[in-house]
mmCIF file of C-alpha atoms in Angstrom:
data_model
loop_
_atom_site.group_PDB
_atom_site.id
_atom_site.type_symbol
_atom_site.label_atom_id
_atom_site.label_comp_id
_atom_site.label_asym_id
_atom_site.label_seq_id
_atom_site.Cartn_x
_atom_site.Cartn_y
_atom_site.Cartn_z
ATOM 1 C CA MET A 289 8.562 -25.424 -10.496
ATOM 2 C CA ASP A 290 7.134 -26.158 -7.033
ATOM 3 C CA TYR A 291 3.571 -26.360 -5.774
ATOM 4 C CA ILE A 292 3.435 -24.488 -2.455
ATOM 5 C CA GLY A 293 0.320 -24.363 -0.286
ATOM 6 C CA TYR A 294 -1.028 -22.042 2.388
ATOM 7 C CA ILE A 295 -3.960 -22.418 4.819
ATOM 8 C CA ASN A 296 -5.028 -20.008 7.537
ATOM 9 C CA THR A 297 -6.454 -22.335 10.185
ATOM 10 C CA ALA A 298 -7.695 -19.411 12.280
ATOM 11 C CA TYR A 299 -10.851 -19.656 10.172
ATOM 12 C CA TYR A 300 -12.623 -22.986 10.623
ATOM 13 C CA PHE A 301 -13.954 -24.661 7.494
ATOM 14 C CA GLU A 302 -15.578 -28.088 7.406
ATOM 15 C CA GLN A 303 -13.734 -28.963 4.192
ATOM 16 C CA ILE A 304 -10.255 -28.181 5.532
ATOM 17 C CA ASP A 305 -9.181 -31.857 5.650
ATOM 18 C CA GLU A 306 -10.338 -32.313 2.078
ATOM 19 C CA VAL A 307 -8.392 -29.230 0.973
ATOM 20 C CA VAL A 308 -5.209 -30.461 2.674
ATOM 21 C CA SER A 309 -5.610 -33.806 0.907
ATOM 22 C CA ARG A 310 -6.045 -32.102 -2.462
ATOM 23 C CA MET A 311 -2.994 -29.911 -1.859
ATOM 24 C CA LYS A 312 -0.897 -33.007 -1.167
ATOM 25 C CA GLN A 313 -2.190 -34.696 -4.330
ATOM 26 C CA LEU A 314 -1.236 -31.785 -6.626
ATOM 27 C CA PRO A 315 1.487 -32.303 -5.165
ATOM 28 C CA CYS A 316 2.487 -29.468 -2.837
ATOM 29 C CA THR A 317 6.098 -29.785 -1.710
ATOM 30 C CA ALA A 318 5.251 -27.617 1.329
ATOM 31 C CA ILE A 319 2.078 -26.430 3.048
ATOM 32 C CA TYR A 320 2.239 -23.452 5.420
ATOM 33 C CA TYR A 321 -0.319 -23.187 8.238
ATOM 34 C CA ASP A 322 -1.216 -20.048 10.191
ATOM 35 C CA ASP A 323 -3.241 -20.294 13.385
ATOM 36 C CA ARG A 324 -5.212 -17.882 15.528
ATOM 37 C CA ASP A 325 -2.304 -17.226 17.907
ATOM 38 C CA ASP A 326 0.044 -16.104 15.122
ATOM 39 C CA VAL A 327 -0.991 -12.441 14.927
ATOM 40 C CA ALA A 328 2.085 -11.532 12.871
ATOM 41 C CA ARG A 329 1.199 -14.226 10.300
ATOM 42 C CA GLU A 330 4.756 -15.511 10.160
ATOM 43 C CA ARG A 331 3.735 -18.583 8.133
ATOM 44 C CA TRP A 332 2.038 -16.379 5.529
ATOM 45 C CA LYS A 333 5.270 -14.410 5.240
ATOM 46 C CA ALA A 334 7.237 -17.657 4.924
ATOM 47 C CA PHE A 335 4.812 -18.845 2.215
ATOM 48 C CA ILE A 336 5.263 -15.591 0.269
ATOM 49 C CA GLY A 337 9.034 -15.767 0.679
ATOM 50 C CA GLN A 338 9.111 -19.337 -0.654
ATOM 51 C CA LEU A 339 7.386 -18.454 -3.948
ATOM 52 C CA HIS A 340 9.755 -18.127 -6.892
ATOM 53 C CA THR A 341 9.334 -17.462 -10.601
ATOM 54 C CA GLY A 342 7.289 -20.173 -12.289
ATOM 55 C CA ASP A 343 6.006 -21.738 -9.044
ATOM 56 C CA VAL A 344 2.372 -22.592 -8.277
ATOM 57 C CA ALA A 345 0.740 -20.952 -5.243
ATOM 58 C CA VAL A 346 -2.060 -23.127 -3.881
ATOM 59 C CA ILE A 347 -4.476 -21.567 -1.410
ATOM 60 C CA MET A 348 -7.650 -22.761 0.230
ATOM 61 C CA SER A 349 -9.484 -19.620 -0.901
ATOM 62 C CA PHE A 350 -8.792 -15.911 -1.255
ATOM 63 C CA ASP A 351 -11.071 -15.322 1.706
ATOM 64 C CA ASN A 352 -9.002 -17.713 3.810
ATOM 65 C CA ALA A 353 -5.554 -16.543 2.691
ATOM 66 C CA CYS A 354 -6.012 -12.766 2.541
ATOM 67 C CA LYS A 355 -7.157 -10.767 5.553
ATOM 68 C CA ASN A 356 -8.188 -7.729 3.461
ATOM 69 C CA PHE A 357 -8.138 -6.287 -0.056
ATOM 70 C CA ASN A 358 -4.670 -4.888 0.495
ATOM 71 C CA ASP A 359 -3.373 -8.401 1.165
ATOM 72 C CA MET A 360 -5.116 -9.703 -1.921
ATOM 73 C CA MET A 361 -3.756 -6.983 -4.221
ATOM 74 C CA PHE A 362 -0.229 -7.530 -2.907
ATOM 75 C CA PHE A 363 -0.553 -11.284 -3.498
ATOM 76 C CA LEU A 364 -1.929 -10.869 -7.029
ATOM 77 C CA LYS A 365 0.765 -8.348 -8.017
ATOM 78 C CA LEU A 366 3.517 -10.556 -6.607
ATOM 79 C CA CYS A 367 2.279 -13.595 -8.519
ATOM 80 C CA SER A 368 1.861 -11.582 -11.703
ATOM 81 C CA SER A 369 5.377 -10.132 -11.517
ATOM 82 C CA LYS A 370 6.936 -13.570 -10.958
ATOM 83 C CA ASP A 371 4.675 -15.472 -13.384
ATOM 84 C CA ILE A 372 3.332 -17.571 -10.504
ATOM 85 C CA ARG A 373 0.254 -19.664 -11.187
ATOM 86 C CA ILE A 374 -2.466 -19.350 -8.538
ATOM 87 C CA ILE A 375 -4.820 -22.181 -7.630
ATOM 88 C CA SER A 376 -7.630 -21.390 -5.202
ATOM 89 C CA LEU A 377 -9.331 -24.693 -4.399
ATOM 90 C CA SER A 378 -12.540 -23.576 -2.653
ATOM 91 C CA ASP A 379 -13.019 -20.735 -5.153
ATOM 92 C CA ALA A 380 -12.509 -23.171 -8.076
ATOM 93 C CA LEU A 381 -10.034 -20.769 -9.696
ATOM 94 C CA ASP A 382 -6.850 -21.541 -11.600
ATOM 95 C CA THR A 383 -4.978 -18.761 -13.384
ATOM 96 C CA ALA A 384 -3.675 -21.355 -15.873
ATOM 97 C CA ASP A 385 -7.264 -22.423 -16.692
ATOM 98 C CA GLU A 386 -6.347 -26.101 -16.333
ATOM 99 C CA LEU A 387 -7.674 -27.430 -13.024
ATOM 100 C CA PHE A 388 -11.143 -25.855 -13.303
ATOM 101 C CA PRO A 389 -11.953 -25.592 -17.033
ATOM 102 C CA LYS A 390 -15.533 -24.514 -16.329
ATOM 103 C CA SER A 391 -14.565 -21.570 -14.110
ATOM 104 C CA SER A 392 -15.474 -18.123 -15.403
ATOM 105 C CA THR A 393 -15.240 -14.419 -14.686
ATOM 106 C CA LYS A 394 -18.362 -14.882 -12.591
ATOM 107 C CA SER A 395 -16.426 -17.277 -10.330
ATOM 108 C CA THR A 396 -13.662 -14.698 -9.902
ATOM 109 C CA LEU A 397 -16.097 -11.951 -8.951
ATOM 110 C CA ALA A 398 -17.904 -14.300 -6.564
ATOM 111 C CA ALA A 399 -14.613 -15.063 -4.778
ATOM 112 C CA ILE A 400 -13.947 -11.350 -4.290
ATOM 113 C CA ALA A 401 -17.517 -10.757 -3.101
ATOM 114 C CA ARG A 402 -17.240 -13.593 -0.566
ATOM 115 C CA MET A 403 -14.085 -12.089 0.842
ATOM 116 C CA SER A 404 -15.789 -8.716 1.242
ATOM 117 C CA ALA A 405 -18.792 -10.260 2.973
ATOM 118 C CA ASN A 406 -16.877 -12.571 5.303
ATOM 119 C CA LYS A 407 -14.182 -10.127 6.363
ATOM 120 C CA GLY A 408 -16.722 -7.384 6.961
ATOM 121 C CA GLU A 409 -16.958 -3.832 5.722
ATOM 122 C CA ALA A 410 -14.116 -2.702 7.987
ATOM 123 C CA SER A 411 -11.583 -4.459 5.754
ATOM 124 C CA PHE A 412 -12.711 -2.482 2.714
ATOM 125 C CA ASP A 413 -12.900 0.703 4.749
ATOM 126 C CA ASP A 414 -9.332 0.190 5.953
ATOM 127 C CA PHE A 415 -8.126 -0.378 2.408
ATOM 128 C CA GLN A 416 -10.019 2.657 1.136
ATOM 129 C CA ALA A 417 -8.659 4.784 3.984
ATOM 130 C CA GLU A 418 -5.135 3.682 3.137
ATOM 131 C CA LEU A 419 -5.609 4.701 -0.488
ATOM 132 C CA LEU A 420 -6.940 8.095 0.542
ATOM 133 C CA SER A 421 -4.058 8.493 2.960
ATOM 134 C CA ASP A 422 -1.535 7.684 0.220
ATOM 135 C CA LYS A 423 -3.161 10.169 -2.150
ATOM 136 C CA PHE A 424 -3.122 12.887 0.509
ATOM 137 C CA HIS A 425 0.533 12.183 1.300
ATOM 138 C CA GLU A 426 1.447 12.290 -2.401
ATOM 139 C CA LYS A 427 -0.383 15.596 -2.864
ATOM 140 C CA LYS A 428 1.424 17.063 0.135
ATOM 141 C CA LEU A 429 4.814 15.983 -1.200
ATOM 142 C CA LYS A 430 4.049 17.639 -4.540
ATOM 143 C CA LYS A 431 3.393 20.918 -2.728
ATOM 144 C CA TYR A 432 6.638 20.528 -0.804
ATOM 145 C CA ARG A 433 8.539 19.999 -4.065
ATOM 146 C CA MET A 434 6.905 23.076 -5.560
ATOM 147 C CA VAL A 435 7.989 25.199 -2.581
ATOM 148 C CA ILE A 436 11.574 23.958 -2.819
ATOM 149 C CA ASN A 437 11.806 24.297 -6.606
ATOM 150 C CA MET A 438 10.345 27.801 -6.610
ATOM 151 C CA TYR A 439 12.664 28.913 -3.791
ATOM 152 C CA ASN A 440 15.712 27.512 -5.556
ATOM 153 C CA ALA A 441 14.585 29.225 -8.755
ATOM 154 C CA GLY A 442 14.663 32.600 -6.999
ATOM 155 C CA TYR A 443 10.959 33.249 -6.355
ATOM 156 C CA SER A 444 10.130 35.397 -3.348
ATOM 157 C CA ILE A 445 8.397 33.952 -0.272
ATOM 158 C CA LYS A 446 5.244 35.930 -1.130
ATOM 159 C CA GLU A 447 5.193 34.488 -4.652
ATOM 160 C CA ILE A 448 5.639 30.969 -3.308
ATOM 161 C CA MET A 449 2.804 31.467 -0.822
ATOM 162 C CA ALA A 450 0.488 32.773 -3.551
ATOM 163 C CA ARG A 451 1.297 29.843 -5.832
ATOM 164 C CA THR A 452 1.138 27.017 -3.273
ATOM 165 C CA GLY A 453 -1.677 28.310 -1.075
ATOM 166 C CA TYR A 454 0.319 28.282 2.148
ATOM 167 C CA HIS A 455 -0.554 30.988 4.685
ATOM 168 C CA GLY A 456 2.279 32.405 6.744
ATOM 169 C CA LYS A 457 5.939 32.627 5.889
ATOM 170 C CA SER A 458 6.782 30.313 8.771
ATOM 171 C CA ASN A 459 5.147 27.433 6.876
ATOM 172 C CA ILE A 460 7.425 28.015 3.892
ATOM 173 C CA TYR A 461 10.546 28.211 6.034
ATOM 174 C CA ARG A 462 9.486 25.103 7.950
ATOM 175 C CA ILE A 463 9.320 23.109 4.698
ATOM 176 C CA LEU A 464 12.674 24.454 3.519
ATOM 177 C CA HIS A 465 14.262 23.546 6.852
ATOM 178 C CA ARG A 466 12.689 20.097 6.800
ATOM 179 C CA PHE A 467 14.405 19.271 3.504
ATOM 180 C CA ASN A 468 17.703 20.945 4.437
ATOM 181 C CA VAL A 469 17.442 23.755 1.891
ATOM 182 C CA ASP A 470 19.916 26.586 2.442
ATOM 183 C CA VAL A 471 17.756 29.548 3.420
ATOM 184 C CA GLU A 472 18.533 33.235 3.119
ATOM 185 C CA TYR A 473 16.405 35.097 5.612
ATOM 186 C CA PRO A 474 14.961 38.561 4.813
ATOM 187 C CA THR A 475 17.350 41.405 5.478
ATOM 188 C CA MET A 476 16.100 44.466 7.299
ATOM 189 C CA VAL A 477 17.383 47.894 6.283
ATOM 190 C CA ARG A 478 16.514 51.071 8.163
ATOM 191 C CA SER A 479 16.419 54.321 6.224
ATOM 192 C CA LYS A 480 15.216 57.790 7.034
ATOM 193 C CA GLN A 481 12.484 59.318 4.943
ATOM 194 C CA SER A 482 10.826 62.616 5.776
ATOM 195 C CA GLY A 483 12.268 62.437 9.259
ATOM 196 C CA GLU A 484 10.616 59.049 9.999
ATOM 197 C CA HIS A 485 12.197 55.665 10.420
ATOM 198 C CA MET A 486 10.986 53.158 7.831
ATOM 199 C CA ILE A 487 11.780 49.478 7.763
ATOM 200 C CA MET A 488 12.426 47.956 4.356
ATOM 201 C CA ARG A 489 12.421 44.186 4.051
ATOM 202 C CA ASN A 490 13.994 42.236 1.262
ATOM 203 C CA LEU A 491 11.275 39.649 0.558
#
C-alpha cells in the first residue's frame, strides 16, 4: 500500500507549502505536480496510472485536482473499483474515516459545491452537455439497431420507416450501408394492363 499525492500548482493557494509538508508526513512515496503550462495534464495522468489496488490517493482538494465534474466522477469511480482510499487535505475528507473523524456528509457536499463555484458554471454545463450528447448518441444507435434487425427479419422498407420514424427510403438504405448489411434493392417489373404501362415495385 502506497500513499501517492497530487497537486495542481496552476491554482495558487496560500496553504500549498503546508499541504506538501502534510503529504510528506503521511508519508507519500511520490507527489505529482501539474503546472499551468502542462495543458495535457501529463502529471495527473501519471498520478492516476500509479494508483493500484489498496493504495491511498492524497490530493490537496477536489477543486484543485479535478478540472470539472467529469474528472471528479472518473476519479471517484476509479478509486471505488480499485478500493483506493482518498484523502483530500483541504476538504478535510478521508474515505476511511480515520484522518478527519469529525468530517460529515456536510463536508462532502461543501467540497463539491466549492468545486462548482470555483470552476465556474461552464464546467457543469460542459458535463451536462456531454451527458445529453451521450444519451442522444445512445438513442440514435438504438434506432439504427431497430432498422437493421427489422430489415434482417424481412420487414419491408415502408414498415421499417413507419416503425422507426425515418422519412425517405434513402435514410434506411444509408443506415444499412453504414453497417455493411447486405441489401436487396426493389425490383421493378413492367406489365401491361388495359393497354397502359404500369410499374410494379417490390417494396
